[in-house]
Structure formats: C-alpha cells, structure tokens
Amino acid sequence: MWMQQNEHSTIDQHEGKRYIAPTPFIRGAPDLPSSKYYTLRYVLAATLARGVSTVSLPAISDDSEALFRSCRALGAELSWRDGQERILHIRGVGRPFCGQPVTINVGNAGAVLRLLLGAGALLTEVKFITDHPQSLGKRPNRELLEALNSLGSRCVGTGSEGYLPITIHGGALHGGQVTISGARSSQYLSSLLFLAPLLGEALEIDVTDDLKSQALIHVTLNVLREAGIVVEHDIGLRHFSIAAGQEYQPREYCVPGDYPSAAALLAACAVATDPASEITLTRLRPDEEIGVELTRALRAMGAALLVEGDALRLRGGRRLRGIEMNGDVAIDCIPALVAAACFAEGESVFYNIESLHYKESDRINDLCAELRRAGCNVSPRSDAIIVRGQPQGVEGGVVVDGHSDHRLLMALAIVGLRSRRGLTLTGTEHIAKSYPHFFEDLQCLGVEVR
C-alpha cells in the first residue's frame, strides 16, 4: 500500500541537502502533484469571474501560495471548503479595481508574475516584488511590459530588461491592436489573453518571432474556453482576436496531474536496471499535448510505457537508446529526459530549447555543469543539449548543486539512481516550488534518501 507522505516520511524538507543512493529497483503508484499550469489558470479565471467558483485538487506548493496571495491582492476571496485543502472556494472580483496602491509579492513564481502582470494592469497602481532576487529577480519581462504600455498603462521595471521590482500605473486601458514576441516565453501571450476580455474594447494580438511553448498556449485557450471566453485564432497561433463585452463565468474546475512531475518519476523508473521495476501514475489528461510528447519521447527511447485512460504505467529494466527531440513541445520535461538520456545507448539531442536559459536557473548551462560533475557526458549549446549516453552508469560520489531550481533537482536525483556511489544534492528545499514531497515519494518507491 502506498504510504501517506506526511505520516511516514523520515526526511526533513528544510535540511537543504539530500543523498540519493544507487537504486536498481523502484516500484509504486505515488499520488502526482496537480498541474501547476492548470492550477494557475483556473484560479486566475475564477478570480476574474464575478461570483463563486471552486477549484478541486489545486497544486499545493510554494508557487501555489504565491498565486493565492496574488489573487487575494487583486480582490478575490479564497478559502478551503474542506480540511484537506482539496477544494478551493473562490469568490471572484470580476474586473480588478482598487483605489489604493497594491503590492504583490510573487515569491519565485515566474508564471504567476507574468500572468498577473496583465490583470494587474487594470489596477490604478500595483507593485510586483520578489523575495528571490537572484532567481526570479533576474528573469526578463521587457516585451510584456512594452505591450501593456501600448495598451495605455505605464510600466516601470528595473533595468533594460524589465526585471523586478515592477510598478504599473494602469486602470484606463484600451483595446485595439498589440504585438508580442513569443521568442522568450509563451507566458507573455497568455497574460494578454487573460487580460483581453476585461478591456471593454476588442483586442487583436499578433505574435512576432517564434512562439515558444505552444502547448502552454493551448492550455490557456482550454481554460479560457471553460471560463466562457471566446478567443478566435489562426492554426499557427500567430494572430488572436478577442471580442469586447465578454465576462468570465463562475465554474467548477478540477485540476489534472502534472506532466513535468510525472516526467521525473517516469524517467527514474526508466533508468532503473531491475526489470521488475514499475511505476503507475494517474490523473493525467491523455490528450494534453505535453503528455503526448512526453510519452512519445519515452517510447522512442525504448521505455516500456502503457497508457490506460488517465493512467501511465512504465516498467524499468529496458535498454534505452538515444533520441532527437524538439524540446520546446514539452519544455519543462526536458531536464528529466536529459537525465534519462545520460544512460541510453548512443547520442541524444534535445533542440529548440533556448527558453530554458530563462527559467529559475539556466537550465542548459547549469544542468550540464552539474551533470558533468556527476560524470555524465553532456554538451550545452545555445539552444540545445547533446547527451552521449553511458549505459554502464556514472561514478557519482560528489556533491551537485540544484541552483535553486526544482527541475534541476529532479534531474540530478535521477542521475543519482544510476551512479555507483550516489549523489549528494544541495539546495533541495527548492523542490517545494512545485513538488514538495518529491524526495518522500522517491523514498516510498524504494530509493534510499537521506
């Protein structure tokens, strides 16, 4: 029986350091964290609806706390309907308004910041700050701030790239036409799409440059559709038209499981050498584009993966092979897949991943530096990672740094499983950004974590 994380864990979340022992066999069916993507968008849609909505099974993490705090600052009332924090009750505010200056601390949650910059521009004055200046404080927002300025706000960021803190003098925005670059982040476009129905005038959005992480734009469009918002767009996601006079509708939402978290667990099982290893994950939308690409990549690597409705079952002990993958289609899954590729036969190339430079860490250079320290053969490029697999495993026995990045921590833990002397990870408290019980779940799967 799967052990409850809170009752049986022997791991102190706040130690900041974990040793991951070599582990040939893992088995279990852990409860996945809920999707960060859907949690953010459902809670924001509920905040922008006038009336009461519920969000069942929202993600519980540091990012979620930043989201809840931010939506309350916009005027929404959030409370738990049950004692287990499984059903979030949200009394939305509709079009945000506050006559007094508002300050919003978004923590280290980049997606929360970007999506709320748009809605926040409806306030007379709002200041966005962070208590993570070395992480989120270094992520650029210039293109989105310029777009909001063209709609009638006055955004003042820090430095030429619009770093935090950011102050917006807004309120009297207008519609019309706006352009936004998709080269660095799809979150800029999502922010404008959530803002558009509240402008009072129709808005046309044109996307310049290549649009990164298009799968997440489809998530945004799915949520807007569920919230009663009509968005017209071309098949290539280059032009969007949002009519005036639309209102977000109160709804009952249910958040599915999180595919990037699933990627880490699936990759951990895929690199396990004992063929009796098996992991089962549920609550995953089978038609979600990120999931489709993740399962395709794992199968291409030779993993024994079975999809049954909303469940994925993967068996370990198979010889993996190298792949070439357009990483932009499942960008947050790439660190875990790179870790698995370190133990595949032949060479793997993960390309079109330039946006990984602009995450919580530089997920290209920082990840490759730590993987090389562990003994992996990886090469960073400006928009790619090249992996030369070592099916015999790596030596390990060293300390590697998670660079305050939850995705890097997951990838390094996977490598620890196939290292001969294990790996010690530092900065592990940052796993709480998306998956607070990741190390406890590894332990329940049979991994020695201390």
XYZ file of C-alpha atoms in Angstrom:
450
model
C 0.000 0.000 0.000
C 1.262 3.465 -0.887
C 2.439 5.263 2.227
C 0.994 8.633 3.109
C 3.715 11.220 2.643
C 3.142 13.249 5.771
C 2.800 10.294 8.156
C 5.697 8.096 7.096
C 8.363 10.447 5.810
C 11.649 10.422 7.642
C 13.030 13.319 5.622
C 13.258 16.875 6.891
C 12.188 19.093 3.974
C 14.269 22.010 5.197
C 17.653 20.365 5.639
C 18.704 21.676 2.223
C 20.783 18.598 1.356
C 19.884 15.066 0.216
C 21.931 11.984 -0.576
C 20.434 9.829 -3.351
C 21.761 6.270 -3.212
C 22.246 3.955 -6.219
C 18.930 2.168 -6.713
C 18.338 -0.616 -9.272
C 14.720 -1.290 -8.289
C 11.805 1.099 -7.764
C 8.120 0.304 -7.618
C 4.917 2.081 -6.605
C 1.973 4.270 -7.516
C 2.558 7.689 -5.942
C -0.017 10.452 -5.989
C 1.159 13.013 -8.508
C 1.144 16.709 -7.689
C -1.584 18.572 -9.512
C -0.709 20.552 -12.608
C 0.885 23.935 -11.980
C -0.248 25.027 -15.427
C -3.917 24.352 -14.817
C -3.916 25.449 -11.171
C -2.615 28.885 -12.087
C -5.012 29.390 -14.955
C -8.108 28.026 -13.205
C -7.517 30.125 -10.085
C -6.885 33.233 -12.180
C -10.012 32.610 -14.270
C -12.023 32.167 -11.063
C -10.547 35.398 -9.670
C -11.615 37.299 -12.796
C -15.178 35.903 -12.673
C -17.844 37.721 -10.719
C -19.290 35.092 -8.388
C -18.233 31.865 -6.721
C -16.079 29.171 -8.350
C -14.419 26.066 -6.978
C -11.078 24.558 -7.952
C -10.734 20.916 -6.926
C -7.294 19.368 -6.347
C -5.213 22.512 -6.918
C -1.449 22.164 -6.770
C -0.066 22.752 -3.270
C 3.411 24.222 -3.466
C 5.381 27.409 -2.952
C 4.166 28.627 -6.352
C 0.565 27.953 -5.331
C 0.974 30.047 -2.187
C 2.337 32.900 -4.308
C -0.658 32.525 -6.622
C -3.244 32.519 -3.832
C -1.596 35.537 -2.212
C -1.551 37.408 -5.528
C -5.199 36.708 -6.360
C -6.256 37.924 -2.919
C -4.345 41.133 -3.648
C -6.460 41.521 -6.798
C -9.589 41.391 -4.607
C -10.635 37.723 -4.701
C -11.657 35.802 -1.569
C -10.046 32.361 -1.332
C -10.849 29.765 1.300
C -10.716 25.982 1.660
C -14.030 24.175 1.558
C -12.541 21.115 3.275
C -9.868 20.445 5.887
C -7.570 18.568 3.484
C -7.021 21.503 1.106
C -8.569 19.648 -1.811
C -11.357 22.063 -2.775
C -10.583 25.779 -3.087
C -13.544 28.141 -2.816
C -13.015 31.402 -4.770
C -15.295 34.428 -4.751
C -14.085 36.303 -7.794
C -13.824 40.040 -8.203
C -14.548 40.369 -11.915
C -12.569 43.294 -13.308
C -9.950 44.073 -10.627
C -10.200 47.510 -9.062
C -8.592 49.161 -6.047
C -8.285 52.857 -5.357
C -5.167 52.373 -3.233
C -1.702 51.233 -4.346
C -1.310 47.435 -4.142
C 1.895 45.456 -3.556
C 2.095 41.817 -4.661
C 4.945 39.506 -3.634
C 5.079 36.741 -6.257
C 7.805 34.772 -4.484
C 9.797 32.775 -7.029
C 6.846 32.041 -9.318
C 7.621 33.340 -12.800
C 4.371 32.162 -14.374
C 2.365 33.787 -11.579
C 4.185 37.051 -12.169
C 3.753 37.093 -15.934
C 0.082 36.081 -15.985
C -0.817 38.558 -13.254
C 1.077 41.450 -14.822
C -1.717 41.649 -17.401
C -4.610 41.535 -14.934
C -2.692 43.780 -12.525
C -2.515 46.488 -15.177
C -6.238 47.062 -14.582
C -5.404 48.465 -11.132
C -4.628 52.132 -10.630
C -1.221 51.296 -9.164
C 0.367 47.944 -8.404
C 3.917 46.970 -7.499
C 5.208 43.443 -8.069
C 8.114 42.356 -5.883
C 10.020 39.156 -5.090
C 11.999 37.836 -2.166
C 14.091 35.765 -4.627
C 16.178 38.477 -6.336
C 18.831 36.003 -7.517
C 16.290 33.810 -9.306
C 13.004 35.388 -10.392
C 14.597 38.797 -9.938
C 16.833 38.009 -12.917
C 14.104 36.891 -15.323
C 13.190 39.359 -18.093
C 9.731 40.857 -18.647
C 10.503 43.668 -21.085
C 8.381 42.525 -24.028
C 5.256 42.113 -21.898
C 5.722 45.479 -20.186
C 6.102 47.159 -23.576
C 2.884 45.518 -24.781
C 0.981 46.677 -21.686
C 2.318 50.207 -22.195
C 0.945 50.195 -25.732
C -2.490 49.436 -24.253
C -2.422 52.504 -22.016
C -0.583 51.509 -18.844
C 2.731 52.879 -17.579
C 5.025 50.059 -16.528
C 8.323 50.754 -14.834
C 10.623 47.779 -14.436
C 14.213 47.525 -13.253
C 16.941 47.758 -15.861
C 16.612 47.480 -19.612
C 15.003 44.013 -19.459
C 12.160 44.870 -17.074
C 13.327 42.941 -14.019
C 11.542 43.020 -10.681
C 10.511 45.094 -8.855
C 7.939 46.345 -11.369
C 5.448 49.154 -10.812
C 2.406 49.508 -13.082
C 0.205 52.580 -13.262
C -2.845 51.254 -15.048
C -6.593 51.312 -14.805
C -7.642 53.090 -18.002
C -6.557 50.526 -20.587
C -7.875 50.352 -24.133
C -8.157 47.666 -26.781
C -7.081 47.837 -30.385
C -4.033 46.007 -31.652
C -0.898 44.826 -29.876
C 2.145 42.795 -30.837
C 4.053 40.493 -28.513
C 7.216 38.483 -29.024
C 6.995 34.766 -28.395
C 10.741 34.202 -28.521
C 11.477 34.040 -24.795
C 8.240 32.957 -23.174
C 4.673 32.000 -24.054
C 3.637 33.465 -20.692
C 3.642 36.960 -22.193
C 0.950 35.955 -24.683
C -1.074 34.087 -22.048
C -1.051 37.219 -19.892
C -2.538 39.297 -22.696
C -5.132 36.633 -23.470
C -6.370 36.651 -19.867
C -6.444 40.463 -19.836
C -8.192 40.946 -23.183
C -11.830 40.145 -22.219
C -11.693 42.785 -19.449
C -10.578 45.716 -21.608
C -14.021 46.870 -22.738
C -12.805 47.032 -26.347
C -11.874 44.293 -28.793
C -8.221 43.318 -28.895
C -6.169 41.904 -31.754
C -2.886 40.230 -30.771
C -0.126 39.498 -33.282
C 2.763 37.246 -32.250
C 6.198 38.100 -33.599
C 9.234 35.814 -33.688
C 8.899 32.103 -32.925
C 6.328 31.294 -30.252
C 7.888 29.119 -27.568
C 5.987 26.507 -25.540
C 2.934 26.493 -27.779
C 1.493 23.616 -25.773
C 1.012 26.002 -22.858
C -0.905 28.428 -25.073
C -3.284 25.570 -25.783
C -3.668 25.104 -22.012
C -4.512 28.812 -21.708
C -7.033 28.574 -24.530
C -8.625 25.478 -22.974
C -9.089 27.262 -19.639
C -10.443 30.439 -21.234
C -12.939 28.332 -23.158
C -14.044 26.601 -19.942
C -14.430 30.034 -18.328
C -16.797 31.175 -21.075
C -14.330 33.314 -23.031
C -14.257 33.100 -26.838
C -10.852 33.574 -28.472
C -10.512 33.374 -32.238
C -7.091 32.446 -33.579
C -5.320 31.032 -36.609
C -3.989 27.491 -36.677
C -0.395 28.666 -36.299
C -1.116 30.681 -33.123
C 0.200 33.875 -34.707
C -2.968 36.008 -34.594
C -5.655 36.220 -31.912
C -8.907 38.154 -31.794
C -10.857 38.680 -28.569
C -14.227 40.427 -28.776
C -15.316 43.045 -26.252
C -18.180 42.555 -23.820
C -17.172 39.120 -22.568
C -17.213 38.140 -18.902
C -15.526 35.308 -17.056
C -18.133 32.892 -15.746
C -18.002 31.164 -12.341
C -17.255 27.491 -12.804
C -16.356 24.271 -11.022
C -12.866 23.269 -12.106
C -10.852 20.111 -11.429
C -7.064 20.183 -11.832
C -5.378 17.182 -13.510
C -1.983 15.715 -12.619
C 1.257 17.449 -13.514
C 3.151 16.105 -16.524
C 6.601 17.610 -15.722
C 6.438 15.972 -12.281
C 5.356 12.753 -13.964
C 8.352 13.037 -16.311
C 10.759 12.904 -13.358
C 9.154 9.812 -11.829
C 8.828 8.040 -15.171
C 12.460 8.780 -16.028
C 13.538 7.467 -12.628
C 11.824 4.170 -13.359
C 13.101 4.091 -16.948
C 16.732 4.191 -15.775
C 16.199 1.518 -13.092
C 18.086 -1.625 -14.128
C 15.859 -4.224 -12.443
C 13.153 -5.343 -14.929
C 10.714 -5.784 -12.037
C 10.689 -2.006 -11.545
C 7.316 -0.458 -12.277
C 5.557 2.823 -11.633
C 1.910 3.789 -12.175
C 0.711 7.394 -12.331
C -2.892 8.581 -12.615
C -4.933 11.792 -13.136
C -3.097 12.633 -16.360
C -5.074 14.011 -19.290
C -4.277 11.664 -22.183
C -4.961 14.329 -24.850
C -2.748 17.037 -23.349
C -0.061 17.946 -25.869
C 2.753 17.971 -23.303
C 1.804 14.462 -22.199
C 1.572 13.189 -25.759
C 5.097 14.431 -26.494
C 6.481 13.097 -23.208
C 5.143 9.599 -23.805
C 6.339 9.698 -27.413
C 9.859 10.595 -26.266
C 9.988 7.860 -23.624
C 8.772 5.245 -26.088
C 11.325 6.424 -28.664
C 13.985 5.855 -26.018
C 12.759 2.271 -25.658
C 10.853 2.577 -22.396
C 8.025 0.090 -21.843
C 5.177 2.566 -21.379
C 1.461 1.816 -21.360
C -1.303 4.442 -21.473
C -4.652 3.411 -19.996
C -7.118 6.313 -19.911
C -5.764 8.841 -17.418
C -3.077 6.416 -16.166
C 0.501 5.787 -17.269
C 2.385 2.601 -16.371
C 6.101 2.256 -17.061
C 8.309 -0.782 -16.474
C 12.042 -0.402 -15.928
C 14.981 -2.634 -16.782
C 14.936 -1.885 -20.523
C 17.954 -0.784 -22.519
C 17.365 2.808 -23.505
C 18.532 4.369 -26.758
C 19.329 7.922 -27.744
C 16.754 10.193 -29.400
C 16.452 13.539 -31.132
C 13.660 15.694 -29.739
C 12.238 19.137 -30.348
C 12.239 20.045 -26.671
C 10.005 23.098 -26.976
C 6.923 20.881 -27.184
C 7.431 19.698 -23.580
C 9.934 22.207 -22.273
C 9.550 21.569 -18.533
C 10.050 17.821 -19.064
C 13.431 18.248 -20.739
C 15.709 18.145 -17.646
C 14.263 14.762 -16.629
C 14.555 13.392 -20.179
C 18.144 14.635 -20.428
C 18.910 12.779 -17.191
C 17.426 9.568 -18.585
C 19.359 10.007 -21.846
C 22.610 10.035 -19.853
C 22.162 6.235 -19.534
C 20.909 5.477 -23.049
C 22.931 3.887 -25.814
C 24.205 6.387 -28.347
C 23.705 10.114 -28.648
C 20.652 12.184 -27.797
C 19.961 15.723 -28.989
C 17.353 17.940 -27.345
C 16.990 21.023 -29.546
C 14.861 24.184 -29.778
C 15.183 24.689 -26.016
C 16.669 28.197 -25.835
C 13.910 29.280 -23.433
C 15.471 27.013 -20.777
C 18.096 29.719 -20.284
C 15.410 31.933 -18.728
C 13.907 29.651 -16.095
C 14.596 29.505 -12.344
C 18.160 28.725 -13.359
C 19.929 28.499 -16.687
C 18.591 25.013 -17.344
C 21.004 24.440 -20.202
C 24.357 25.551 -18.822
C 23.671 24.950 -15.135
C 22.196 21.493 -15.722
C 25.080 20.441 -17.970
C 27.657 21.705 -15.472
C 26.181 19.611 -12.670
C 25.672 16.551 -14.851
C 29.319 16.689 -15.916
C 30.330 16.936 -12.272
C 28.407 13.702 -11.675
C 30.260 12.019 -14.553
C 27.762 12.401 -17.409
C 28.865 13.247 -20.941
C 26.760 16.255 -21.928
C 27.416 19.346 -24.008
C 25.430 22.590 -23.800
C 24.613 24.662 -26.863
C 22.810 27.984 -27.137
C 19.541 26.209 -27.921
C 20.310 22.515 -27.359
C 21.767 19.856 -25.086
C 23.744 16.974 -26.581
C 24.000 13.806 -24.467
C 26.361 10.914 -25.106
C 24.857 8.103 -23.134
C 26.702 5.821 -20.751
C 24.557 2.699 -20.204
C 27.099 1.405 -17.677
C 26.225 4.296 -15.348
C 28.372 7.068 -13.896
C 30.705 7.223 -10.917
C 28.951 9.859 -8.799
C 30.146 10.220 -5.236
C 30.167 14.015 -5.477
C 28.098 16.985 -4.346
C 25.948 18.643 -7.028
C 24.089 21.937 -6.793
C 20.420 22.283 -7.679
C 20.863 26.002 -8.499
C 17.652 26.825 -6.589
C 15.725 25.036 -9.346
C 13.187 22.284 -8.705
C 13.555 20.798 -12.197
C 17.335 20.518 -11.873
C 16.928 18.816 -8.514
C 14.637 16.190 -10.046
C 17.057 15.570 -12.922
C 20.051 15.221 -10.600
C 18.133 12.805 -8.374
C 17.516 10.590 -11.424
C 21.240 10.539 -12.171
C 21.957 9.649 -8.550
C 19.988 6.418 -9.004
C 22.426 5.216 -11.684
C 25.640 6.476 -10.105
C 27.895 3.908 -8.492
C 28.467 5.993 -5.360
C 25.277 8.048 -5.286
C 24.945 11.818 -5.387
C 24.516 14.482 -2.728
C 22.194 17.284 -3.812
C 22.296 20.746 -2.251
C 19.596 23.412 -2.188
C 16.913 20.726 -2.031
C 14.471 22.967 -0.161
C 13.679 24.483 -3.568
C 11.866 21.294 -4.581
C 8.875 22.832 -2.744
C 8.345 25.184 -5.684
C 6.339 22.509 -7.493
C 6.669 19.097 -5.796
C 7.178 19.430 -2.019
C 7.081 15.656 -1.407
C 9.309 14.561 -4.291
C 12.033 13.103 -2.085
C 9.480 11.403 0.162
C 7.909 9.830 -2.916
C 11.299 8.558 -4.081
C 11.776 7.039 -0.650
C 8.418 5.291 -0.850
C 9.384 3.940 -4.264
C 12.352 2.221 -2.664
C 15.099 4.799 -3.059
C 17.448 5.365 -0.142
C 17.229 9.104 0.518
C 18.973 10.641 3.475
